[in-house]
Coordinates of C-alpha atoms (C1' of nucleotides) in Angstrom, one line a residue:
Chain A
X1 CA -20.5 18.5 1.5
X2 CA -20.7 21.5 -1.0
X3 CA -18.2 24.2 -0.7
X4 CA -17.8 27.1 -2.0
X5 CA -14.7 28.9 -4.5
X6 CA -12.9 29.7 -1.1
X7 CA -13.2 26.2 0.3
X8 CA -15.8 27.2 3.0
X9 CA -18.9 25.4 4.1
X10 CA -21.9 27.2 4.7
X11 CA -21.4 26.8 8.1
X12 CA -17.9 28.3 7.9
X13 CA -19.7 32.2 7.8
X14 CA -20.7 33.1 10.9
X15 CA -24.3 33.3 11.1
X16 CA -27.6 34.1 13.6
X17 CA -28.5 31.4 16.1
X18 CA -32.5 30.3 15.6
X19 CA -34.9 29.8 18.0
X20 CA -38.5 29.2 18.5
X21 CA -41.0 30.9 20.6
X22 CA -44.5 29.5 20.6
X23 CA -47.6 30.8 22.3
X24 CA -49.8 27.9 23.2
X25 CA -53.2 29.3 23.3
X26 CA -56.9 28.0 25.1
X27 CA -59.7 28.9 25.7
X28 CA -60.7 29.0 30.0
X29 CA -63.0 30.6 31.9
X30 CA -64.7 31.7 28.3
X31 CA -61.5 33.9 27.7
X32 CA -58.5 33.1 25.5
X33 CA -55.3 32.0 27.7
X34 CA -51.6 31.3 27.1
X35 CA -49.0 29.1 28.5
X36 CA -46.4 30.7 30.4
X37 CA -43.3 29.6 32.2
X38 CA -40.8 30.6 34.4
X39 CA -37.3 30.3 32.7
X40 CA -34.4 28.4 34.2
X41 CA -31.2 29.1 33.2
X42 CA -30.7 32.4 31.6
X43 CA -33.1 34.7 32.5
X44 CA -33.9 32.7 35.5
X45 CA -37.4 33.5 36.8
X46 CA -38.8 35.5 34.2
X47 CA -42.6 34.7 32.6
X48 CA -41.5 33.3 29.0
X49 CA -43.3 31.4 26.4
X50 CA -41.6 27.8 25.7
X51 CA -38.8 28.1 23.2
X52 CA -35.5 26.5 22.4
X53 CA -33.1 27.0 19.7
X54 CA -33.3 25.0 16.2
X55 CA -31.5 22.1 15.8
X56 CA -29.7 21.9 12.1
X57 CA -31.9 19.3 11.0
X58 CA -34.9 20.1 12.7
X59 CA -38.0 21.8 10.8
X60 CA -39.8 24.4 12.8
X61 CA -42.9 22.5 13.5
X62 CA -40.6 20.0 15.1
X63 CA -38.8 22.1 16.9
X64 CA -41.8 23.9 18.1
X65 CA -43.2 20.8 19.4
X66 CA -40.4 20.3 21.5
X67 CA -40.1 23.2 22.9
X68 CA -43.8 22.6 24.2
X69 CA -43.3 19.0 25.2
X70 CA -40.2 20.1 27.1
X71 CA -41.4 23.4 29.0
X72 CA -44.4 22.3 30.1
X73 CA -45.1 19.4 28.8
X74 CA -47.8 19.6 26.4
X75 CA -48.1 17.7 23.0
X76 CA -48.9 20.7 20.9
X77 CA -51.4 20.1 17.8
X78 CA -50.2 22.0 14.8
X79 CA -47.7 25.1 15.1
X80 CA -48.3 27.7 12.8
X81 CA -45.7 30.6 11.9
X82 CA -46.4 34.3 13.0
X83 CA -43.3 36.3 11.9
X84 CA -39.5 36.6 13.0
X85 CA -38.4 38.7 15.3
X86 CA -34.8 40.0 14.3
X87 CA -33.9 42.6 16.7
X88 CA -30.2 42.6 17.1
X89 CA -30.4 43.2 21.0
X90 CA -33.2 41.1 22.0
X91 CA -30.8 38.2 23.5
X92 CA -28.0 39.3 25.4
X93 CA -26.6 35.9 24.7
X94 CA -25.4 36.8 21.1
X95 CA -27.0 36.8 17.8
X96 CA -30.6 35.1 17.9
X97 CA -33.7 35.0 15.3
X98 CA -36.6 33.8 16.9
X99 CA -39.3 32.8 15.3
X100 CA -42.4 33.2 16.7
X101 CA -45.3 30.2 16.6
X102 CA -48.9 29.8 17.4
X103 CA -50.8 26.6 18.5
X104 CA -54.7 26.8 19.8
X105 CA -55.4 23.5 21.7
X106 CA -58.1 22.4 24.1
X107 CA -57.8 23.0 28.1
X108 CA -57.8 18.9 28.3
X109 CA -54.0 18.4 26.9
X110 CA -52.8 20.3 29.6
X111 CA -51.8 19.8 33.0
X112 CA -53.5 21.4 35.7
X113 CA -49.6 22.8 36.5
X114 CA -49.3 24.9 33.5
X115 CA -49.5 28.5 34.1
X116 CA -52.1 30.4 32.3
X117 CA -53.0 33.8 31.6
X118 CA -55.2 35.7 30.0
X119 CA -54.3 37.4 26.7
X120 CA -55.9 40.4 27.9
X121 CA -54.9 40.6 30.7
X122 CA -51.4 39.7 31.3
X123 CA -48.3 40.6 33.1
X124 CA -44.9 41.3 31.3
X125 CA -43.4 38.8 29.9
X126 CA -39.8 38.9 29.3
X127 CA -38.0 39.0 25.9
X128 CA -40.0 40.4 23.0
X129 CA -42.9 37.4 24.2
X130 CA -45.4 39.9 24.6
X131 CA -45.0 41.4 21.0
X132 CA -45.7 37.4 19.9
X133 CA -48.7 37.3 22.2
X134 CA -50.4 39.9 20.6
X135 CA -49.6 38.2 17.1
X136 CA -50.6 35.1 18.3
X137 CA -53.8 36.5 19.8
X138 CA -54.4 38.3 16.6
X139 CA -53.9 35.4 14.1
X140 CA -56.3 33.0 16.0
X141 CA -59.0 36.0 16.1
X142 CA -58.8 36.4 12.4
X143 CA -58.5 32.9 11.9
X144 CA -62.0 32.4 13.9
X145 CA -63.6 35.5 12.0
X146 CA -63.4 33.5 8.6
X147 CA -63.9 29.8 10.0
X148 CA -66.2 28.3 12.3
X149 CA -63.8 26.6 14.2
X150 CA -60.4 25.8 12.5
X151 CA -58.2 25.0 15.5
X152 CA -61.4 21.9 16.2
X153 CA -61.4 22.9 19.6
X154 CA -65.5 21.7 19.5
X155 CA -66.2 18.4 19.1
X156 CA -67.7 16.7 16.2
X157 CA -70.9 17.7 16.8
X158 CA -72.1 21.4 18.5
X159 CA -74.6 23.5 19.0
X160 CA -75.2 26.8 17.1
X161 CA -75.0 28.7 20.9
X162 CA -71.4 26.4 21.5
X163 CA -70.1 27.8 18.7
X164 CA -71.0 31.5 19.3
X165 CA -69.4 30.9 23.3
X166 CA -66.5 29.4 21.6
X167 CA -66.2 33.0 19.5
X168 CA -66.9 35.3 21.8
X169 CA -64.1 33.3 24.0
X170 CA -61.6 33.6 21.3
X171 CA -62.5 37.3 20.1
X172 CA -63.0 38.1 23.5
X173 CA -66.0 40.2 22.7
X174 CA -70.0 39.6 22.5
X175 CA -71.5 38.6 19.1
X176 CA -75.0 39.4 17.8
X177 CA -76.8 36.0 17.9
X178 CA -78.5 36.1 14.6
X179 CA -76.0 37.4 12.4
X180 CA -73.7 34.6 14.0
X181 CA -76.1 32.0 12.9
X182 CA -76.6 33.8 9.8
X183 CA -73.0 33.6 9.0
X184 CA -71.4 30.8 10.7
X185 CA -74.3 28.1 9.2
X186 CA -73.1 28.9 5.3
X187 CA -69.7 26.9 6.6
X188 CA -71.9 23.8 8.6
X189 CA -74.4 21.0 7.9
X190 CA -76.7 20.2 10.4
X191 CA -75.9 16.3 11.6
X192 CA -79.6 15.4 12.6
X193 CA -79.0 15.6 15.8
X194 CA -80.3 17.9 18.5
X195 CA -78.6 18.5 22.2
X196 CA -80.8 17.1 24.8
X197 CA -80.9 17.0 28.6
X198 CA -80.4 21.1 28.5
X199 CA -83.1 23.4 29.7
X200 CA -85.0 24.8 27.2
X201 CA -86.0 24.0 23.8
X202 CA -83.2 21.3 22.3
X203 CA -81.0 22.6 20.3
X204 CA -79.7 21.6 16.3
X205 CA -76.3 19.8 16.2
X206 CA -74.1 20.6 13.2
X207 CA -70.8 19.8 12.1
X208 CA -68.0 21.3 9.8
X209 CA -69.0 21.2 6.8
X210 CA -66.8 19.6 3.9
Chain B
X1 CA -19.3 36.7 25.2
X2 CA -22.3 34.6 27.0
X3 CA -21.2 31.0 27.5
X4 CA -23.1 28.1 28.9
X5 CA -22.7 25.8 31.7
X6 CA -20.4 23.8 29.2
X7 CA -18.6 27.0 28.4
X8 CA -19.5 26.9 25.1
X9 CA -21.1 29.7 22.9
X10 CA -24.2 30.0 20.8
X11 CA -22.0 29.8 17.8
X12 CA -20.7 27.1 18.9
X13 CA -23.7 24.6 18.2
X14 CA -24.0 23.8 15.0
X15 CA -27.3 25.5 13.5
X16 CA -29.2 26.3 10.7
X17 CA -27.8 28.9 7.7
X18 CA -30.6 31.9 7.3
X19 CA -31.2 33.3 3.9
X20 CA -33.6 36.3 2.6
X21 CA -35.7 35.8 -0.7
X22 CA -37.2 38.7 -1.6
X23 CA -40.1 38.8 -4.3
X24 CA -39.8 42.3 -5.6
X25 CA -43.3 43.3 -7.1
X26 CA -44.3 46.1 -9.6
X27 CA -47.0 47.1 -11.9
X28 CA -46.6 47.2 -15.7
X29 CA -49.0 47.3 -18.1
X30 CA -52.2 46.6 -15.7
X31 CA -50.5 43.8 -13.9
X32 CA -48.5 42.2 -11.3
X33 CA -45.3 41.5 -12.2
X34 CA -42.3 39.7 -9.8
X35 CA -38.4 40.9 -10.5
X36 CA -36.7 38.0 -11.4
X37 CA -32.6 37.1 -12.0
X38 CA -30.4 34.3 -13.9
X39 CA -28.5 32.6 -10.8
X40 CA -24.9 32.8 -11.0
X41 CA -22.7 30.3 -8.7
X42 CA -24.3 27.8 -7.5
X43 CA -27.7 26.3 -9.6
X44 CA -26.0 28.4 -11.8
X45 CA -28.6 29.7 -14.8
X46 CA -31.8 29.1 -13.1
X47 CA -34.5 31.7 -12.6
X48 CA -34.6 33.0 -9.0
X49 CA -35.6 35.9 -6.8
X50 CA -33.1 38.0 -5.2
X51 CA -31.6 36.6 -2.4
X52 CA -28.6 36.6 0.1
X53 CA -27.5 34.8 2.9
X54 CA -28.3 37.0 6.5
X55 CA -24.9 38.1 7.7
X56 CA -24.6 38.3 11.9
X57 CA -25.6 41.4 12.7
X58 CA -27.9 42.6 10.2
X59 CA -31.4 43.0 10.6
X60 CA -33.9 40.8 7.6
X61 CA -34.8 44.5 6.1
X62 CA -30.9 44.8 5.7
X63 CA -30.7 41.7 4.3
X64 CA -33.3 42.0 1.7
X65 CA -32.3 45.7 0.9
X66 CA -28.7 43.8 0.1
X67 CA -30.0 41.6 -2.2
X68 CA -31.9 43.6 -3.9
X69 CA -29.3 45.9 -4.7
X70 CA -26.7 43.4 -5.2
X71 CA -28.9 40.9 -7.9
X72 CA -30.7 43.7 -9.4
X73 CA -29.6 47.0 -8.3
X74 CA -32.7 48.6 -7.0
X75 CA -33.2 50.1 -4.0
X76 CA -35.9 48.3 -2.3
X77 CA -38.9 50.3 -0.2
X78 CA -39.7 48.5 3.0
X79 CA -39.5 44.5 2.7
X80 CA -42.0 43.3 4.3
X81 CA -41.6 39.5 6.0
X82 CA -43.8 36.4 4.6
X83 CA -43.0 33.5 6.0
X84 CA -40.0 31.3 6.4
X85 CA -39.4 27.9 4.3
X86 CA -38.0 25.1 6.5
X87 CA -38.0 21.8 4.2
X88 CA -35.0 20.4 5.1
X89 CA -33.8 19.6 1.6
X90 CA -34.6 23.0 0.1
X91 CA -30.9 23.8 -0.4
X92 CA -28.5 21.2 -1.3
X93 CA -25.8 23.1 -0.1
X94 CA -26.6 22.5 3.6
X95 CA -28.9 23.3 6.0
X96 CA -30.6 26.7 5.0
X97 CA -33.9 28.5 6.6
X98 CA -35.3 31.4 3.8
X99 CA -37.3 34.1 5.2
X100 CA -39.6 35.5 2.2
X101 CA -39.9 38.8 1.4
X102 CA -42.0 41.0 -0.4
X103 CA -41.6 44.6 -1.5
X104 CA -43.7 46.2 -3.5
X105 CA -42.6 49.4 -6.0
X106 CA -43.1 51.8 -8.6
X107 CA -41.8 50.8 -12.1
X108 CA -39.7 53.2 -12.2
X109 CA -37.6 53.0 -9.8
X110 CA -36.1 49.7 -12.0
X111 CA -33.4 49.7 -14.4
X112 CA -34.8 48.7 -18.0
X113 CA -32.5 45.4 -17.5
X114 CA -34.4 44.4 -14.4
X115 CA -36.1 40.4 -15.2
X116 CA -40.2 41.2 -15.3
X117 CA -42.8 38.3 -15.2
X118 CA -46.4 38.6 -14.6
X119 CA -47.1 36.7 -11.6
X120 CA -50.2 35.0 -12.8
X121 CA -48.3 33.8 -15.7
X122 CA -44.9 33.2 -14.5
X123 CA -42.2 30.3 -15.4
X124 CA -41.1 28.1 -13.1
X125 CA -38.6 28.9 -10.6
X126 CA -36.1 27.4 -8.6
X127 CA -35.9 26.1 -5.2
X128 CA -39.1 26.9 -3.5
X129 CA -39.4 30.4 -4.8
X130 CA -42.4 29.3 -6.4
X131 CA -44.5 29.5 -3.7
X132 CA -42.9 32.7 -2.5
X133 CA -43.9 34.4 -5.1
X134 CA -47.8 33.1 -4.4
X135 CA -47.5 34.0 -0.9
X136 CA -46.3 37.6 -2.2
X137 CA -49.4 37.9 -4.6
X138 CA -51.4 37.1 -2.3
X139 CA -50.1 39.1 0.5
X140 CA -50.1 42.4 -1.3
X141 CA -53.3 41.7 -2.5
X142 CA -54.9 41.3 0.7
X143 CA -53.7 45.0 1.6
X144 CA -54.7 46.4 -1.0
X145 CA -58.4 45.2 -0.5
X146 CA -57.8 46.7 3.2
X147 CA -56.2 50.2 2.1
X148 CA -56.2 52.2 -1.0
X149 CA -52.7 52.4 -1.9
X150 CA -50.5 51.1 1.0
X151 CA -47.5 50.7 -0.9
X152 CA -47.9 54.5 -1.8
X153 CA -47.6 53.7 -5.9
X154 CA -49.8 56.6 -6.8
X155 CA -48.1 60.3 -6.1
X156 CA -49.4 62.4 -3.2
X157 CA -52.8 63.1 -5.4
X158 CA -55.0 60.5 -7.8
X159 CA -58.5 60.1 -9.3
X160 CA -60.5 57.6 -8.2
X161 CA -60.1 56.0 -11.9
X162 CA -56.2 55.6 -11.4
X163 CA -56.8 54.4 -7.8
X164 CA -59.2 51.9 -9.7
X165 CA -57.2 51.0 -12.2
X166 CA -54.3 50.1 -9.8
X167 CA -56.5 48.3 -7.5
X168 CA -56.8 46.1 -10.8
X169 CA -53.7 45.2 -12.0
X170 CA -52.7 44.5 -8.6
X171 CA -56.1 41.9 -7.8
X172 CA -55.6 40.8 -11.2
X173 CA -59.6 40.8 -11.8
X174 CA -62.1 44.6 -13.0
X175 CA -64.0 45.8 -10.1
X176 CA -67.2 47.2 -9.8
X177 CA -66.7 51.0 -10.2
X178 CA -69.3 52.4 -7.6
X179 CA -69.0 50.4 -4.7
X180 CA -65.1 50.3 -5.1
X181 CA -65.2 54.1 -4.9
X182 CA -67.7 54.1 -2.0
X183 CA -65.4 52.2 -0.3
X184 CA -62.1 53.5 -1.0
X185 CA -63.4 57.2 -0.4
X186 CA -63.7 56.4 3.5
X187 CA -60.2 56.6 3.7
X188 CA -59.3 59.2 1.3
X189 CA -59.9 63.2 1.2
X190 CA -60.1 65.5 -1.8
X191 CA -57.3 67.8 -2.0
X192 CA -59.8 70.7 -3.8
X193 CA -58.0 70.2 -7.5
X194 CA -58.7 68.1 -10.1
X195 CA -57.2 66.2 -13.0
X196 CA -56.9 68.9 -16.0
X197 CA -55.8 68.1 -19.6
X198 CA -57.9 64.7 -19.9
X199 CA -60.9 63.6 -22.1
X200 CA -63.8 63.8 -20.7
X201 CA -65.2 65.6 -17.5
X202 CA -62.2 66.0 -15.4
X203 CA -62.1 64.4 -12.1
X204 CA -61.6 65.5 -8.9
X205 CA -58.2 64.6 -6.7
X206 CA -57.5 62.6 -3.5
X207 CA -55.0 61.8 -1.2
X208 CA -55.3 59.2 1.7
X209 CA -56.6 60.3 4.6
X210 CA -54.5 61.1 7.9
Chain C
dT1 C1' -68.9 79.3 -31.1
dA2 C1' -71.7 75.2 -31.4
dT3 C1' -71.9 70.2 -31.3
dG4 C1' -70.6 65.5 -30.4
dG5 C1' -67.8 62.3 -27.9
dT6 C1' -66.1 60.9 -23.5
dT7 C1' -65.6 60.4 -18.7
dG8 C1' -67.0 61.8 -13.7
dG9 C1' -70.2 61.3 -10.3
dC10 C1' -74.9 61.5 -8.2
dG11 C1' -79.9 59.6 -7.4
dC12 C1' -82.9 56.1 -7.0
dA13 C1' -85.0 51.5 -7.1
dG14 C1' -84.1 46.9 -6.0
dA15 C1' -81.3 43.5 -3.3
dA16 C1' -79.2 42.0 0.7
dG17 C1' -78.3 42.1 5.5
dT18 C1' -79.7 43.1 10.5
dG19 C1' -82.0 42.8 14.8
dA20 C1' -86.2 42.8 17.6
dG21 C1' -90.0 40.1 18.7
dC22 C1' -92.7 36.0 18.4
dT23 C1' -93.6 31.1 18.4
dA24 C1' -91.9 26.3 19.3
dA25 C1' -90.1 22.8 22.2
dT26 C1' -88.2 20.9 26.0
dA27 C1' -87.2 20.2 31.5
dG28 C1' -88.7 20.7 36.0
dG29 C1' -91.8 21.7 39.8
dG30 C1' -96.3 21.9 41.9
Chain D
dC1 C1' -100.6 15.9 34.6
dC2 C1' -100.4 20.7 33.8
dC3 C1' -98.1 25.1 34.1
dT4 C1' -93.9 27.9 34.0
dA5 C1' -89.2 29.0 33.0
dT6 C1' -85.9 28.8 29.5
dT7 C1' -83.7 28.4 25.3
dA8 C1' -84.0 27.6 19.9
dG9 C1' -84.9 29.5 15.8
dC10 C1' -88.1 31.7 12.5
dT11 C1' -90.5 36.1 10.6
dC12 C1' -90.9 40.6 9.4
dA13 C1' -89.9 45.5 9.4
dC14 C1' -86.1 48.3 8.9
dT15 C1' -81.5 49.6 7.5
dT16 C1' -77.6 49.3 4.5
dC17 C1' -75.6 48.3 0.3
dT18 C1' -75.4 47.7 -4.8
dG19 C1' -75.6 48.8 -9.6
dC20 C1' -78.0 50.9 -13.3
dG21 C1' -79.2 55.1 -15.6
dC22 C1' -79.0 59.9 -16.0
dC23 C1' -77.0 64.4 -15.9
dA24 C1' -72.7 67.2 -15.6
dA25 C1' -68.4 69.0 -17.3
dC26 C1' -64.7 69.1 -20.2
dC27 C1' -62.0 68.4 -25.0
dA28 C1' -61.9 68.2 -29.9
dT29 C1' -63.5 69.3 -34.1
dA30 C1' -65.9 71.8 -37.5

DNA sequence: TATGGTTGGCGCAGAAGTGAGCTAATAGGG
DNA sequence: CCCTATTAGCTCACTTCTGCGCCAACCATA
C-alpha cells in the first residue's frame, strides 16, 4: 500500500463521501418520464431518484446500476455521467459528492410498481434531484437532436412516423414532418421492408444506419 | 454528527479518494494551448495537469483554483466541470475518482515559466490526462461555436476580425468570414467607435449583447 | 496633396432548405 | 368488387442562407 513522506495512506486524509444519483428516464404516454422513489431511512418519505454511495472499488457505472437494481428494481442499460453536484450543505449527513447519472430505457424493463412522472410536470423532489432531472432531461433531448435514436429505444426496424413520435416524446414538443424526414433519413437505410396491417398507405421500414 | 443504524458515520466506510485535474487552456500564437507541469512526489518527472486532492469541505471550483495556484501559480477564472475518470487502476496509490476541469484564460494572466503545449500537438501525458485534455478541447470548442467569446478573452470592445481570428485558434481550422460574422453579429452590438491606428479601412467595434 | 495598398463590409446571384399540396397505396365497409 | 378514409412520401414554389465580387475608407509614401 503506497504511503506517503508522513506515513499516511490516502485514505488517512479525510475526504468527501460519493454517491450516485441516476435519473432513469422513458418514454409513456408519448411524454418523457422518470423513476422516482420514496426514501427509506434518512429522509424517509421524500420523492428521490435511486442512489447509493460508491463503494472503494466500485466504478460509477456499477454503482449506478445498483442503485437502480436495488431501488426499484430495474436493470439499467448504460449510465451516462451528467455532472457533480458539490454543494457543501446538500446532505445533512456530512460531506457528500454526488454524482449525477442518466439512463434512457424502454417502458418494458420496468415494473408496473415503479413510480413515474413526467419530466415536465413533476412534483419536488427532495435533495438537489430536481436540478439532475433537468440535466438529465436536457442531455437525452440533445442527444435525440443529433441521433435518430441512440438510447435504441425502437426496435430494429421503424417507421419514419415511429421515429418522429419517439422525438416529439423525448423533446416533448411537435416536429415538422418533412424536415424530420429530411433530416433524420441522412443517419438510416431503408431495410426493404414496409409496415403493414396499418391504415393507410404502408409505410418504409429503416434501420440505423452503420 | 449523523450516524446510522450501526452508529457508524459516513467517514467511517471506507470510500473512494476525490481529486481535481484541471486543464488550463490559453491562446498563443493562433492556437490552443493546455498549461502543463513536471510532477514532483509521486510519478515524479512526468508531464501532468494541475491537480490536487479535494479537501472536506471545499467546493470542486476551490479545488481547482488550489491547484492552479499551487502547481502553476495562476489564478484560475471559473473551472468549469468535465467529467469524472473512474477506472479503477488510474492511480496506483489507491482508490482515486478525478473530476476534470477546464478553465479557459487570457495569456497574460500566466507567468512566462508556466508549461505551454498546443493541444493538437501535445506530448503524452500521464495518468489519464490525456483524454482530459481532449475532452477540454472539445468542450471549449463547442462554446465557442454557441457564443462569441464566452470565456470573455477579448476586452469589453473587438472587431469582428479579432473575434474571427480567436474563433480560429480556438476551433483550430479558418472560417468562412461572411457567414461567421452573420452569425456572430446576432449576439453582439456596436458600441459606435471603431478600431483607429490600423491598415486598412478601420472597423467598426462590438461588445456582446445583454 | 494625390496615389496605391490594404482591410472592412455591403449587394446580389446561386445554392440549400422548408413546408404546403398533391399523388400513391393500402384497409375496411357497403 | 368498388368506393372511401387514411396515411406515406414526392414535387414544386418559396424562403433562407452562402460566398463571391465590388465599393468604401483609411494609412503610407511620394
Amino acid at each position: 500500500m503506497w504511503r506517503d513522506e508522513t506515513g499516511r495512506s490516502l485514505a488517512d486524509y479525510p475526504h468527501p463521501s460519493v454517491a450516485v444519483d441516476v435519473a432513469l428516464l422513458t418514454v409513456v404516454d408519448g411524454a418523457l418520464q422518470v423513476a422516482v422513489h420514496r426514501r427509506a431511512g434518512h429522509a424517509a418519505g421524500e420523492l428521490a431518484l435511486p442512489g447509493t454511495f460508491v463503494r472503494i472499488d466500485e466504478t460509477l457505472a456499477a454503482a449506478a446500476l445498483r442503485a437502480l437494481r436495488e431501488h426499484i428494481g430495474v436493470t439499467g442499460r448504460s449510465p451516462e455521467q451528467l455532472r457533480v453536484f458539490d454543494d457543501p450543505d446538500r446532505d445533512d449527513r456530512g460531506r457528500v459528492l454526488a454524482i449525477a447519472h442518466v439512463d434512457l430505457v424502454p417502458r418494458d424493463v420496468l415494473d408496473d410498481d415503479v413510480g413515474l412522472v413526467a419530466v415536465d410536470r413533476r412534483p419536488r423532489l427532495t435533495f438537489d434531484h430536481d436540478a439532475m432531472v433537468a440535466a438529465a432531461a436536457e442531455h437525452v433531448r440533445a442527444r435525440y437532436r443529433r441521433d435518430p435514436d441512440p438510447a435504441g429505444l425502437l426496435g430494429a426496424a421503424f417507421t419514419l412516423a415511429e421515429l418522429q413520435g419517439l422525438h416529439e416524446a423525448v423533446l416533448g414538443a411537435p416536429l415538422p414532418k418533412d424536415t424530420f424526414r429530411r433530416h433524420v433519413l441522412a443517419d438510416l437505410e431503408p431495410t426493404g421492408g414496409v409496415r403493414t396491417g396499418t391504415v393507410g398507405k404502408p409505410a418504409r421500414l429503416y434501420r440505423r444506419a452503420g
